[in-house]
Amino acid sequence: TLEERLANLGLLVPEFPGPLTLNGTAVQDADGSRIDLKGQGPGQINGQIVGRIAPGFRSADLSIKGTAIAALANGFIAPRAVSGPVSFDLQLKGPLAVSSLTGSASLNDGRLADPSLPFALQAISARANLSGGKAAVSVDASISTGGTVGLQGGIGLSPPFNSDLAVQINGAVLRD
């Protein structure tokens, strides 16, 4: 039985003070470890990992689901800022490698601002579908000064990170 608590997530992400908790069970048997963990905290962090890890961490069969807010990343991307709800529903089946990860992650009604630019992206709808070590991405957003932008394509999740992306900009006003 696990009951872990970081008293203040604000030590790592100053904008989100408050406790981060991890509760659940990890039971080891001849077939490895059975995991059932739940985490909650500031920034609307709410996640769950359920499944099995093989002996010696050779492989896993895990379900990883949850929600949070994108602003948790702001400390890492400053001076840029992002906001909006994030959700993920992933499966890790096979060796502990990105190529074994499938599922999706999304951002809805997001906003991205960079103080060095005269515009922001708003009403962002972004989705990444993961499979076979690649992410199929689809992003649509409005530009605060007018117009829209879209991004579609695939991104490799392992070196050399091969990607094939198309950007479409419609009616954009990118300057004051």
PDB file of C-alpha atoms in Angstrom:
ATOM      1  CA  THR A   1       0.000   0.000   0.000  1.00  0.00           C
ATOM      2  CA  LEU A   2       1.381   3.369  -1.040  1.00  0.00           C
ATOM      3  CA  GLU A   3       0.413   6.703   0.445  1.00  0.00           C
ATOM      4  CA  GLU A   4       2.862   9.356  -0.676  1.00  0.00           C
ATOM      5  CA  ARG A   5       2.491  13.096  -0.313  1.00  0.00           C
ATOM      6  CA  LEU A   6       4.545  16.007  -1.535  1.00  0.00           C
ATOM      7  CA  ALA A   7       3.483  18.716   0.904  1.00  0.00           C
ATOM      8  CA  ASN A   8       3.875  21.507  -1.632  1.00  0.00           C
ATOM      9  CA  LEU A   9       4.030  21.100  -5.410  1.00  0.00           C
ATOM     10  CA  GLY A  10       4.918  24.798  -5.373  1.00  0.00           C
ATOM     11  CA  LEU A  11       8.499  23.773  -4.554  1.00  0.00           C
ATOM     12  CA  LEU A  12       8.761  22.447  -8.131  1.00  0.00           C
ATOM     13  CA  VAL A  13       6.095  24.549  -9.857  1.00  0.00           C
ATOM     14  CA  PRO A  14       5.755  27.808  -7.878  1.00  0.00           C
ATOM     15  CA  GLU A  15       2.448  28.795  -9.512  1.00  0.00           C
ATOM     16  CA  PHE A  16       0.757  25.679  -8.088  1.00  0.00           C
ATOM     17  CA  PRO A  17       1.202  25.476  -4.331  1.00  0.00           C
ATOM     18  CA  GLY A  18      -0.472  22.688  -2.433  1.00  0.00           C
ATOM     19  CA  PRO A  19      -0.114  18.988  -1.754  1.00  0.00           C
ATOM     20  CA  LEU A  20       0.444  16.375  -4.463  1.00  0.00           C
ATOM     21  CA  THR A  21      -0.701  12.920  -3.358  1.00  0.00           C
ATOM     22  CA  LEU A  22      -0.130   9.425  -4.694  1.00  0.00           C
ATOM     23  CA  ASN A  23      -2.206   6.564  -3.278  1.00  0.00           C
ATOM     24  CA  GLY A  24      -2.737   2.972  -4.228  1.00  0.00           C
ATOM     25  CA  THR A  25      -1.224  -0.464  -4.264  1.00  0.00           C
ATOM     26  CA  ALA A  26       1.714  -2.266  -5.837  1.00  0.00           C
ATOM     27  CA  VAL A  27       1.608  -6.026  -5.307  1.00  0.00           C
ATOM     28  CA  GLN A  28       4.550  -8.168  -6.367  1.00  0.00           C
ATOM     29  CA  ASP A  29       4.020 -11.785  -7.390  1.00  0.00           C
ATOM     30  CA  ALA A  30       5.662 -14.353  -9.676  1.00  0.00           C
ATOM     31  CA  ASP A  31       4.339 -12.518 -12.749  1.00  0.00           C
ATOM     32  CA  GLY A  32       5.815  -9.148 -11.746  1.00  0.00           C
ATOM     33  CA  SER A  33       3.965  -6.316 -10.055  1.00  0.00           C
ATOM     34  CA  ARG A  34       0.303  -5.368 -10.202  1.00  0.00           C
ATOM     35  CA  ILE A  35      -0.088  -1.570  -9.985  1.00  0.00           C
ATOM     36  CA  ASP A  36      -3.136   0.515  -9.063  1.00  0.00           C
ATOM     37  CA  LEU A  37      -2.145   4.123  -8.324  1.00  0.00           C
ATOM     38  CA  LYS A  38      -4.049   7.414  -8.207  1.00  0.00           C
ATOM     39  CA  GLY A  39      -2.532  10.884  -8.059  1.00  0.00           C
ATOM     40  CA  GLN A  40      -4.146  14.227  -7.286  1.00  0.00           C
ATOM     41  CA  GLY A  41      -2.899  17.736  -6.772  1.00  0.00           C
ATOM     42  CA  PRO A  42      -2.985  21.399  -7.695  1.00  0.00           C
ATOM     43  CA  GLY A  43      -3.392  22.350 -11.328  1.00  0.00           C
ATOM     44  CA  GLN A  44      -6.329  19.966 -11.534  1.00  0.00           C
ATOM     45  CA  ILE A  45      -3.936  17.016 -11.514  1.00  0.00           C
ATOM     46  CA  ASN A  46      -6.009  13.852 -11.427  1.00  0.00           C
ATOM     47  CA  GLY A  47      -4.496  10.667 -12.800  1.00  0.00           C
ATOM     48  CA  GLN A  48      -4.506   6.905 -12.539  1.00  0.00           C
ATOM     49  CA  ILE A  49      -2.074   4.146 -13.520  1.00  0.00           C
ATOM     50  CA  VAL A  50      -3.459   0.600 -13.493  1.00  0.00           C
ATOM     51  CA  GLY A  51      -1.945  -2.616 -14.789  1.00  0.00           C
ATOM     52  CA  ARG A  52       1.049  -4.905 -14.551  1.00  0.00           C
ATOM     53  CA  ILE A  53       4.823  -4.586 -14.852  1.00  0.00           C
ATOM     54  CA  ALA A  54       6.782  -7.746 -15.728  1.00  0.00           C
ATOM     55  CA  PRO A  55       9.648  -8.990 -13.514  1.00  0.00           C
ATOM     56  CA  GLY A  56      12.835  -7.010 -14.060  1.00  0.00           C
ATOM     57  CA  PHE A  57      10.844  -4.225 -15.749  1.00  0.00           C
ATOM     58  CA  ARG A  58      11.138  -6.072 -19.071  1.00  0.00           C
ATOM     59  CA  SER A  59       7.659  -5.044 -20.188  1.00  0.00           C
ATOM     60  CA  ALA A  60       4.373  -3.611 -18.986  1.00  0.00           C
ATOM     61  CA  ASP A  61       0.662  -3.599 -19.613  1.00  0.00           C
ATOM     62  CA  LEU A  62      -0.491  -0.301 -18.112  1.00  0.00           C
ATOM     63  CA  SER A  63      -3.418   2.065 -18.510  1.00  0.00           C
ATOM     64  CA  ILE A  64      -2.479   5.716 -17.837  1.00  0.00           C
ATOM     65  CA  LYS A  65      -5.384   8.165 -17.705  1.00  0.00           C
ATOM     66  CA  GLY A  66      -5.925  11.611 -16.315  1.00  0.00           C
ATOM     67  CA  THR A  67      -6.366  15.336 -16.525  1.00  0.00           C
ATOM     68  CA  ALA A  68      -4.472  18.485 -15.591  1.00  0.00           C
ATOM     69  CA  ILE A  69      -4.152  22.051 -16.790  1.00  0.00           C
ATOM     70  CA  ALA A  70      -1.578  23.081 -19.361  1.00  0.00           C
ATOM     71  CA  ALA A  71      -0.332  25.951 -17.182  1.00  0.00           C
ATOM     72  CA  LEU A  72       1.674  23.377 -15.200  1.00  0.00           C
ATOM     73  CA  ALA A  73       4.215  23.637 -18.053  1.00  0.00           C
ATOM     74  CA  ASN A  74       4.633  27.418 -17.790  1.00  0.00           C
ATOM     75  CA  GLY A  75       7.636  27.247 -15.473  1.00  0.00           C
ATOM     76  CA  PHE A  76       9.429  25.178 -18.112  1.00  0.00           C
ATOM     77  CA  ILE A  77       8.503  27.279 -21.171  1.00  0.00           C
ATOM     78  CA  ALA A  78       8.756  30.798 -19.682  1.00  0.00           C
ATOM     79  CA  PRO A  79       8.492  33.523 -20.786  1.00  0.00           C
ATOM     80  CA  ARG A  80       5.810  31.861 -22.916  1.00  0.00           C
ATOM     81  CA  ALA A  81       2.563  30.851 -21.210  1.00  0.00           C
ATOM     82  CA  VAL A  82      -0.019  28.199 -22.039  1.00  0.00           C
ATOM     83  CA  SER A  83      -3.425  27.546 -20.500  1.00  0.00           C
ATOM     84  CA  GLY A  84      -6.365  25.203 -20.917  1.00  0.00           C
ATOM     85  CA  PRO A  85      -7.470  21.741 -19.821  1.00  0.00           C
ATOM     86  CA  VAL A  86      -5.352  18.738 -20.804  1.00  0.00           C
ATOM     87  CA  SER A  87      -6.498  15.111 -20.808  1.00  0.00           C
ATOM     88  CA  PHE A  88      -4.718  11.882 -21.641  1.00  0.00           C
ATOM     89  CA  ASP A  89      -5.750   8.258 -22.117  1.00  0.00           C
ATOM     90  CA  LEU A  90      -2.734   6.069 -22.833  1.00  0.00           C
ATOM     91  CA  GLN A  91      -1.786   2.391 -22.873  1.00  0.00           C
ATOM     92  CA  LEU A  92       1.742   1.065 -22.416  1.00  0.00           C
ATOM     93  CA  LYS A  93       1.858  -2.513 -23.761  1.00  0.00           C
ATOM     94  CA  GLY A  94       5.195  -4.186 -24.320  1.00  0.00           C
ATOM     95  CA  PRO A  95       8.770  -3.159 -23.573  1.00  0.00           C
ATOM     96  CA  LEU A  96       9.219   0.021 -21.526  1.00  0.00           C
ATOM     97  CA  ALA A  97       9.788   2.163 -24.617  1.00  0.00           C
ATOM     98  CA  VAL A  98       7.957   5.003 -26.326  1.00  0.00           C
ATOM     99  CA  SER A  99       7.205   2.640 -29.220  1.00  0.00           C
ATOM    100  CA  SER A 100       4.934   0.642 -26.862  1.00  0.00           C
ATOM    101  CA  LEU A 101       2.799   3.672 -26.012  1.00  0.00           C
ATOM    102  CA  THR A 102      -0.609   4.135 -27.656  1.00  0.00           C
ATOM    103  CA  GLY A 103      -3.553   6.394 -26.978  1.00  0.00           C
ATOM    104  CA  SER A 104      -4.242  10.096 -27.046  1.00  0.00           C
ATOM    105  CA  ALA A 105      -3.580  13.398 -25.321  1.00  0.00           C
ATOM    106  CA  SER A 106      -5.525  16.572 -25.949  1.00  0.00           C
ATOM    107  CA  LEU A 107      -5.764  20.258 -25.104  1.00  0.00           C
ATOM    108  CA  ASN A 108      -9.129  21.964 -25.534  1.00  0.00           C
ATOM    109  CA  ASP A 109      -9.906  25.686 -25.546  1.00  0.00           C
ATOM    110  CA  GLY A 110      -6.245  26.452 -24.884  1.00  0.00           C
ATOM    111  CA  ARG A 111      -4.279  29.667 -25.154  1.00  0.00           C
ATOM    112  CA  LEU A 112      -0.576  30.211 -25.937  1.00  0.00           C
ATOM    113  CA  ALA A 113       1.156  33.566 -25.581  1.00  0.00           C
ATOM    114  CA  ASP A 114       4.755  34.638 -26.171  1.00  0.00           C
ATOM    115  CA  PRO A 115       5.588  38.185 -25.029  1.00  0.00           C
ATOM    116  CA  SER A 116       8.010  38.602 -27.947  1.00  0.00           C
ATOM    117  CA  LEU A 117       5.145  38.199 -30.452  1.00  0.00           C
ATOM    118  CA  PRO A 118       2.390  40.743 -31.182  1.00  0.00           C
ATOM    119  CA  PHE A 119      -0.302  38.042 -31.149  1.00  0.00           C
ATOM    120  CA  ALA A 120      -1.405  34.989 -29.178  1.00  0.00           C
ATOM    121  CA  LEU A 121      -2.994  31.719 -30.184  1.00  0.00           C
ATOM    122  CA  GLN A 122      -6.398  31.163 -28.636  1.00  0.00           C
ATOM    123  CA  ALA A 123      -9.255  28.665 -28.788  1.00  0.00           C
ATOM    124  CA  ILE A 124      -6.568  26.020 -29.333  1.00  0.00           C
ATOM    125  CA  SER A 125      -7.840  22.531 -30.020  1.00  0.00           C
ATOM    126  CA  ALA A 126      -4.936  20.084 -30.096  1.00  0.00           C
ATOM    127  CA  ARG A 127      -4.830  16.303 -30.177  1.00  0.00           C
ATOM    128  CA  ALA A 128      -1.998  13.802 -30.417  1.00  0.00           C
ATOM    129  CA  ASN A 129      -2.701  10.149 -31.186  1.00  0.00           C
ATOM    130  CA  LEU A 130       0.271   7.969 -30.258  1.00  0.00           C
ATOM    131  CA  SER A 131       1.109   4.658 -31.899  1.00  0.00           C
ATOM    132  CA  GLY A 132       4.254   2.873 -33.041  1.00  0.00           C
ATOM    133  CA  GLY A 133       6.632   5.508 -31.695  1.00  0.00           C
ATOM    134  CA  LYS A 134       4.895   8.312 -33.586  1.00  0.00           C
ATOM    135  CA  ALA A 135       2.359  10.997 -32.752  1.00  0.00           C
ATOM    136  CA  ALA A 136      -0.288  11.979 -35.286  1.00  0.00           C
ATOM    137  CA  VAL A 137      -1.024  15.588 -34.357  1.00  0.00           C
ATOM    138  CA  SER A 138      -3.856  17.903 -35.219  1.00  0.00           C
ATOM    139  CA  VAL A 139      -3.927  21.496 -33.963  1.00  0.00           C
ATOM    140  CA  ASP A 140      -6.348  24.293 -34.797  1.00  0.00           C
ATOM    141  CA  ALA A 141      -6.262  27.766 -33.246  1.00  0.00           C
ATOM    142  CA  SER A 142      -7.466  31.305 -33.723  1.00  0.00           C
ATOM    143  CA  ILE A 143      -4.930  34.106 -33.906  1.00  0.00           C
ATOM    144  CA  SER A 144      -5.760  36.960 -31.517  1.00  0.00           C
ATOM    145  CA  THR A 145      -5.106  39.597 -34.218  1.00  0.00           C
ATOM    146  CA  GLY A 146      -7.261  37.789 -36.777  1.00  0.00           C
ATOM    147  CA  GLY A 147      -7.244  34.594 -38.762  1.00  0.00           C
ATOM    148  CA  THR A 148      -6.590  30.970 -37.958  1.00  0.00           C
ATOM    149  CA  VAL A 149      -3.710  28.521 -37.990  1.00  0.00           C
ATOM    150  CA  GLY A 150      -3.686  24.754 -38.286  1.00  0.00           C
ATOM    151  CA  LEU A 151      -1.028  22.075 -37.967  1.00  0.00           C
ATOM    152  CA  GLN A 152      -1.442  18.482 -39.138  1.00  0.00           C
ATOM    153  CA  GLY A 153       0.905  15.562 -39.488  1.00  0.00           C
ATOM    154  CA  GLY A 154       3.180  13.130 -37.755  1.00  0.00           C
ATOM    155  CA  ILE A 155       6.055  13.515 -35.319  1.00  0.00           C
ATOM    156  CA  GLY A 156       8.571  10.794 -34.508  1.00  0.00           C
ATOM    157  CA  LEU A 157       8.971  10.293 -30.757  1.00  0.00           C
ATOM    158  CA  SER A 158      12.432   8.719 -30.915  1.00  0.00           C
ATOM    159  CA  PRO A 159      15.694   9.948 -32.442  1.00  0.00           C
ATOM    160  CA  PRO A 160      16.083  11.222 -35.102  1.00  0.00           C
ATOM    161  CA  PHE A 161      12.499  12.535 -34.502  1.00  0.00           C
ATOM    162  CA  ASN A 162      11.454  12.373 -38.169  1.00  0.00           C
ATOM    163  CA  SER A 163       8.395  14.503 -38.772  1.00  0.00           C
ATOM    164  CA  ASP A 164       6.036  15.374 -41.592  1.00  0.00           C
ATOM    165  CA  LEU A 165       3.993  18.443 -40.680  1.00  0.00           C
ATOM    166  CA  ALA A 166       1.817  20.807 -42.694  1.00  0.00           C
ATOM    167  CA  VAL A 167       0.913  24.289 -41.461  1.00  0.00           C
ATOM    168  CA  GLN A 168      -2.063  26.195 -42.818  1.00  0.00           C
ATOM    169  CA  ILE A 169      -2.556  29.891 -42.055  1.00  0.00           C
ATOM    170  CA  ASN A 170      -5.824  31.572 -43.090  1.00  0.00           C
ATOM    171  CA  GLY A 171      -6.538  35.313 -43.036  1.00  0.00           C
ATOM    172  CA  ALA A 172      -3.812  35.916 -40.472  1.00  0.00           C
ATOM    173  CA  VAL A 173      -2.789  39.345 -39.253  1.00  0.00           C
ATOM    174  CA  LEU A 174       0.515  38.641 -37.495  1.00  0.00           C
ATOM    175  CA  ARG A 175       1.566  42.264 -36.837  1.00  0.00           C
ATOM    176  CA  ASP A 176       0.030  45.271 -35.145  1.00  0.00           C
TER     177      ASP A 176
END
